[in-house]
Short mmCIF file of C-alpha atoms and ligand atoms in Angstrom, two decimals:
data_model
loop_
_atom_site.label_atom_id
_atom_site.label_comp_id
_atom_site.label_asym_id
_atom_site.label_seq_id
_atom_site.Cartn_x
_atom_site.Cartn_y
_atom_site.Cartn_z
CA MET A 1 -111.34 -71.76 -68.91
CA LYS A 2 -110.18 -69.91 -65.63
CA LEU A 3 -111.40 -66.18 -65.74
CA ILE A 4 -110.08 -63.31 -63.22
CA LEU A 5 -112.01 -60.28 -62.24
CA PHE A 6 -110.45 -57.85 -60.39
CA GLY A 7 -112.54 -55.18 -59.22
CA GLY A 8 -112.14 -51.92 -57.32
CA THR A 9 -111.97 -47.73 -58.38
CA PHE A 10 -108.65 -47.75 -59.60
CA ASP A 11 -108.17 -44.03 -58.52
CA PRO A 12 -105.81 -44.95 -60.26
CA VAL A 13 -104.43 -47.65 -61.15
CA HIS A 14 -101.11 -48.14 -60.25
CA ARG A 15 -97.98 -50.48 -60.06
CA GLY A 16 -99.31 -52.34 -56.60
CA HIS A 17 -102.24 -53.44 -59.02
CA ILE A 18 -100.68 -54.85 -61.48
CA GLN A 19 -97.96 -56.29 -59.85
CA VAL A 20 -100.61 -58.91 -58.00
CA ALA A 21 -102.98 -59.04 -60.61
CA ARG A 22 -99.34 -60.77 -62.92
CA TYR A 23 -98.72 -62.68 -59.87
CA SER A 24 -102.31 -64.11 -59.36
CA PHE A 25 -102.73 -64.60 -62.92
CA GLU A 26 -99.48 -67.28 -62.97
CA LYS A 27 -100.56 -68.92 -59.77
CA ILE A 28 -103.78 -69.35 -61.00
CA CYS A 29 -102.91 -70.29 -64.20
CA ALA A 30 -105.70 -68.27 -65.67
CA ASP A 31 -106.71 -67.61 -69.00
CA LYS A 32 -107.98 -64.34 -69.06
CA LEU A 33 -107.89 -61.40 -66.49
CA ILE A 34 -110.45 -58.53 -66.77
CA PHE A 35 -110.06 -55.32 -64.73
CA VAL A 36 -113.61 -53.86 -63.33
CA PRO A 37 -113.46 -50.51 -62.39
CA ALA A 38 -116.74 -49.79 -59.93
CA LYS A 39 -118.84 -46.31 -60.44
CA ARG A 40 -117.87 -45.78 -56.35
CA SER A 41 -117.21 -48.46 -54.05
CA PRO A 42 -120.09 -49.75 -51.64
CA HIS A 43 -117.44 -50.24 -49.25
CA LYS A 44 -115.74 -46.83 -49.24
CA GLY A 45 -117.33 -43.20 -47.88
CA ASN A 46 -115.91 -41.35 -50.82
CA PHE A 47 -116.62 -40.97 -54.34
CA PRO A 48 -114.00 -41.65 -56.97
CA VAL A 49 -111.85 -38.10 -57.55
CA ALA A 50 -111.53 -39.05 -61.31
CA SER A 51 -114.26 -39.79 -63.24
CA GLY A 52 -115.44 -43.24 -64.58
CA GLU A 53 -114.06 -42.78 -68.14
CA HIS A 54 -110.39 -41.63 -67.35
CA ARG A 55 -110.32 -44.32 -64.58
CA LEU A 56 -111.65 -46.98 -67.50
CA ASN A 57 -109.17 -44.88 -69.68
CA MET A 58 -105.70 -45.25 -67.26
CA LEU A 59 -106.52 -49.17 -66.99
CA SER A 60 -106.68 -49.69 -70.47
CA ILE A 61 -103.24 -47.77 -71.09
CA ALA A 62 -102.17 -50.02 -68.24
CA ALA A 63 -103.33 -53.33 -69.64
CA GLU A 64 -102.93 -52.81 -73.01
CA SER A 65 -99.46 -54.37 -73.15
CA ILE A 66 -100.14 -57.53 -70.96
CA ASP A 67 -101.37 -60.37 -72.96
CA ASN A 68 -104.85 -61.63 -71.68
CA PHE A 69 -105.52 -58.72 -69.50
CA VAL A 70 -108.40 -56.84 -70.42
CA VAL A 71 -111.25 -53.68 -69.31
CA SER A 72 -114.62 -54.13 -68.83
CA ASP A 73 -116.74 -51.15 -68.19
CA LEU A 74 -119.54 -53.13 -67.02
CA GLU A 75 -119.90 -51.72 -63.90
CA LEU A 76 -119.28 -48.06 -64.94
CA GLU A 77 -122.56 -48.24 -67.49
CA ARG A 78 -124.97 -49.87 -64.72
CA PRO A 79 -126.72 -47.89 -62.13
CA ASP A 80 -125.75 -47.51 -58.74
CA PRO A 81 -124.72 -49.58 -56.51
CA SER A 82 -123.25 -51.98 -57.88
CA TYR A 83 -122.62 -55.24 -55.90
CA THR A 84 -119.83 -57.88 -56.71
CA ILE A 85 -122.70 -60.49 -56.65
CA ASP A 86 -124.55 -58.48 -59.54
CA THR A 87 -121.16 -58.44 -61.45
CA VAL A 88 -120.00 -61.60 -60.90
CA THR A 89 -123.51 -63.16 -62.21
CA ALA A 90 -123.53 -60.87 -65.19
CA PHE A 91 -120.19 -62.46 -66.39
CA LYS A 92 -121.15 -66.15 -65.41
CA GLU A 93 -124.01 -65.60 -67.81
CA LYS A 94 -121.93 -64.41 -70.59
CA TYR A 95 -118.91 -66.97 -70.37
CA GLY A 96 -121.26 -70.14 -69.27
CA LYS A 97 -120.76 -72.62 -66.77
CA GLU A 98 -117.63 -74.05 -68.06
CA THR A 99 -115.91 -70.88 -66.96
CA GLN A 100 -114.23 -70.52 -63.48
CA ILE A 101 -114.51 -67.10 -62.09
CA PHE A 102 -111.98 -65.81 -59.54
CA TRP A 103 -112.43 -62.43 -58.17
CA LEU A 104 -109.50 -60.74 -56.58
CA ILE A 105 -109.46 -58.60 -53.08
CA GLY A 106 -106.73 -57.28 -51.45
CA ALA A 107 -106.51 -58.34 -47.42
CA ASP A 108 -107.11 -54.57 -46.67
CA THR A 109 -110.86 -55.49 -47.37
CA VAL A 110 -110.96 -58.75 -45.59
CA GLU A 111 -112.47 -56.75 -42.23
CA ASP A 112 -114.82 -55.68 -43.88
CA LEU A 113 -116.49 -58.87 -45.85
CA PRO A 114 -119.07 -60.00 -43.62
CA LYS A 115 -120.83 -56.49 -44.09
CA TRP A 116 -120.18 -57.28 -48.36
CA HIS A 117 -123.83 -57.30 -49.77
CA ARG A 118 -124.75 -61.13 -50.02
CA ILE A 119 -121.74 -62.29 -49.19
CA LYS A 120 -122.86 -65.63 -48.72
CA ASP A 121 -123.70 -66.17 -52.28
CA LEU A 122 -120.97 -64.08 -53.38
CA ILE A 123 -118.49 -66.75 -51.89
CA ASP A 124 -120.93 -69.44 -53.08
CA ALA A 125 -121.12 -68.30 -56.96
CA CYS A 126 -116.96 -67.83 -57.29
CA ASN A 127 -113.59 -67.65 -55.90
CA LEU A 128 -113.32 -65.13 -53.85
CA SER A 129 -109.43 -64.45 -53.53
CA VAL A 130 -107.46 -62.76 -51.59
CA MET A 131 -104.32 -61.53 -51.95
CA TYR A 132 -101.62 -60.02 -49.68
CA ARG A 133 -101.04 -56.31 -49.19
CA ALA A 134 -98.33 -54.48 -47.39
CA GLY A 135 -99.48 -52.74 -44.29
CA PHE A 136 -102.25 -55.30 -43.45
CA LYS A 137 -102.51 -58.66 -41.74
CA LYS A 138 -102.34 -62.27 -43.74
CA PRO A 139 -105.99 -63.15 -43.90
CA ASP A 140 -107.75 -64.92 -41.24
CA PHE A 141 -110.96 -65.75 -41.90
CA THR A 142 -111.33 -67.93 -38.54
CA VAL A 143 -113.20 -64.90 -37.01
CA PHE A 144 -116.15 -65.20 -39.48
CA ARG A 145 -116.65 -68.98 -38.83
CA GLU A 146 -120.01 -68.29 -37.38
CA HIS A 147 -121.47 -65.78 -39.37
CA LEU A 148 -120.46 -67.48 -42.66
CA GLY A 149 -120.08 -71.06 -41.53
CA GLU A 150 -117.43 -73.94 -41.75
CA ASN A 151 -117.24 -74.74 -45.79
CA ARG A 152 -117.22 -71.08 -46.60
CA ILE A 153 -114.12 -70.23 -44.46
CA ASP A 154 -112.11 -73.39 -46.06
CA LYS A 155 -113.20 -71.99 -49.43
CA LEU A 156 -111.72 -68.91 -48.31
CA GLY A 157 -108.45 -70.38 -47.17
CA LYS A 158 -107.73 -72.12 -50.12
CA HIS A 159 -107.94 -69.69 -52.51
CA VAL A 160 -105.68 -67.17 -50.51
CA ILE A 161 -102.81 -65.75 -52.44
CA SER A 162 -99.30 -65.27 -51.55
CA THR A 163 -98.90 -62.42 -53.57
CA PRO A 164 -95.75 -59.78 -52.94
CA LEU A 165 -95.75 -57.49 -50.72
CA VAL A 166 -96.33 -54.11 -52.78
CA ASP A 167 -96.77 -50.87 -50.75
CA ILE A 168 -98.30 -48.57 -52.82
CA SER A 169 -101.97 -47.12 -52.64
CA SER A 170 -104.05 -44.93 -54.96
CA THR A 171 -104.28 -42.68 -52.06
CA GLU A 172 -100.70 -42.43 -51.79
CA ILE A 173 -100.55 -41.64 -55.56
CA ARG A 174 -103.43 -38.84 -55.26
CA GLU A 175 -101.41 -37.28 -52.57
CA LYS A 176 -98.24 -36.93 -53.90
CA LEU A 177 -99.61 -36.25 -57.55
CA SER A 178 -101.34 -32.84 -55.56
CA ARG A 179 -98.03 -31.61 -54.08
CA GLY A 180 -95.94 -32.52 -57.05
CA VAL A 181 -94.19 -35.01 -55.44
CA ASP A 182 -92.48 -37.64 -58.15
CA VAL A 183 -94.53 -40.94 -58.88
CA CYS A 184 -92.50 -42.36 -61.63
CA ASP A 185 -91.61 -45.41 -59.16
CA LEU A 186 -95.40 -46.36 -58.62
CA LEU A 187 -97.64 -45.69 -61.81
CA GLU A 188 -96.95 -46.84 -65.63
CA SER A 189 -95.56 -44.27 -67.42
CA ASP A 190 -97.72 -44.01 -69.86
CA VAL A 191 -100.34 -43.79 -67.14
CA ILE A 192 -98.05 -40.82 -65.26
CA ARG A 193 -98.73 -39.03 -69.29
CA TYR A 194 -102.70 -39.73 -69.33
CA ILE A 195 -102.82 -38.06 -65.75
CA ARG A 196 -100.76 -34.93 -66.65
CA GLN A 197 -102.46 -34.63 -70.40
CA ASN A 198 -105.91 -34.56 -68.44
CA ASN A 199 -104.88 -32.41 -65.49
CA LEU A 200 -105.70 -34.73 -63.12
CA TYR A 201 -105.42 -35.23 -59.15
CA GLY A 202 -104.28 -31.20 -59.35
CA SER A 203 -101.03 -32.72 -60.95
P1 ATP B 1 -107.18 -46.20 -52.47
O1 ATP B 1 -105.90 -46.17 -51.96
O2 ATP B 1 -107.70 -45.00 -53.47
O3 ATP B 1 -108.28 -46.51 -51.17
P2 ATP B 1 -106.20 -48.84 -53.76
O4 ATP B 1 -104.92 -48.48 -53.39
O5 ATP B 1 -106.55 -49.65 -52.44
O6 ATP B 1 -106.78 -47.27 -53.51
P3 ATP B 1 -108.24 -49.87 -54.73
O7 ATP B 1 -108.64 -49.22 -56.56
O8 ATP B 1 -109.05 -49.53 -53.84
O9 ATP B 1 -107.02 -48.95 -54.87
O10 ATP B 1 -108.24 -51.00 -55.17
C1 ATP B 1 -108.73 -52.65 -55.65
C2 ATP B 1 -108.41 -53.66 -55.08
O11 ATP B 1 -107.03 -53.85 -55.21
C3 ATP B 1 -108.77 -53.79 -53.87
O12 ATP B 1 -109.28 -55.04 -53.61
C4 ATP B 1 -107.33 -54.07 -53.11
O13 ATP B 1 -107.57 -54.07 -52.22
C5 ATP B 1 -106.52 -54.33 -54.15
N1 ATP B 1 -105.14 -53.85 -53.95
C6 ATP B 1 -105.02 -52.09 -54.30
N2 ATP B 1 -103.39 -51.78 -54.02
C7 ATP B 1 -102.73 -53.29 -53.82
C8 ATP B 1 -101.57 -53.46 -53.05
N3 ATP B 1 -100.40 -53.04 -53.32
N4 ATP B 1 -101.24 -54.79 -52.92
C9 ATP B 1 -102.61 -55.63 -53.15
N5 ATP B 1 -103.64 -55.74 -53.05
C10 ATP B 1 -104.00 -54.37 -53.60
#
């Protein structure tokens, strides 16, 4: 079985997330994709704007119409800070040795990779798969050669996914919602409805 885990703050989940998730699912020929919203990102200075419960609900709404896409509250239920290596280990225990795990990240996070908690163990434990992202360079891991070692650089390179460039971010959406600007092209319509019903992001 091939299992994709897609972590992030998803504050809120947007069409960019969904599009690259769908593309990666096809490319990897995966069996299941699980969105794993974080309580907060250890790599971002700020806390998410919407609560974990709202972010989980928006993800569930966005995922429910897509076959084999589900959402997990594992990181939201765990004490802070929640590290990716711990999450991958938990899913490995749950799904067993026969399951290949792919952890998706966007190219914007590559620069910070060497700072991730137990990054070498994480690269060894799963297939860390970097997706292209609009506005960011195609991933180049060679600068990390000394730190991570040749084999891990090769492994990272093999798992790059050349996703379509979708120029959308949650930051842009939060900012547009607070100014009352139309975001129909950026979010799933049911997610927009949820945001309005719950008065999120100053909408
Ligand atoms: P924010 O603007 O609040 O920082 P974001 O749009 O980057 O949010 P996150 O929830 O932080 O969204 O992203 C989760 C993961 O999805 C990250 O690994 C990020 O790189 C990736 N990602 C987000 N948007 C895109 C996109 N448009 N294309 C490719 N990857 C993306």
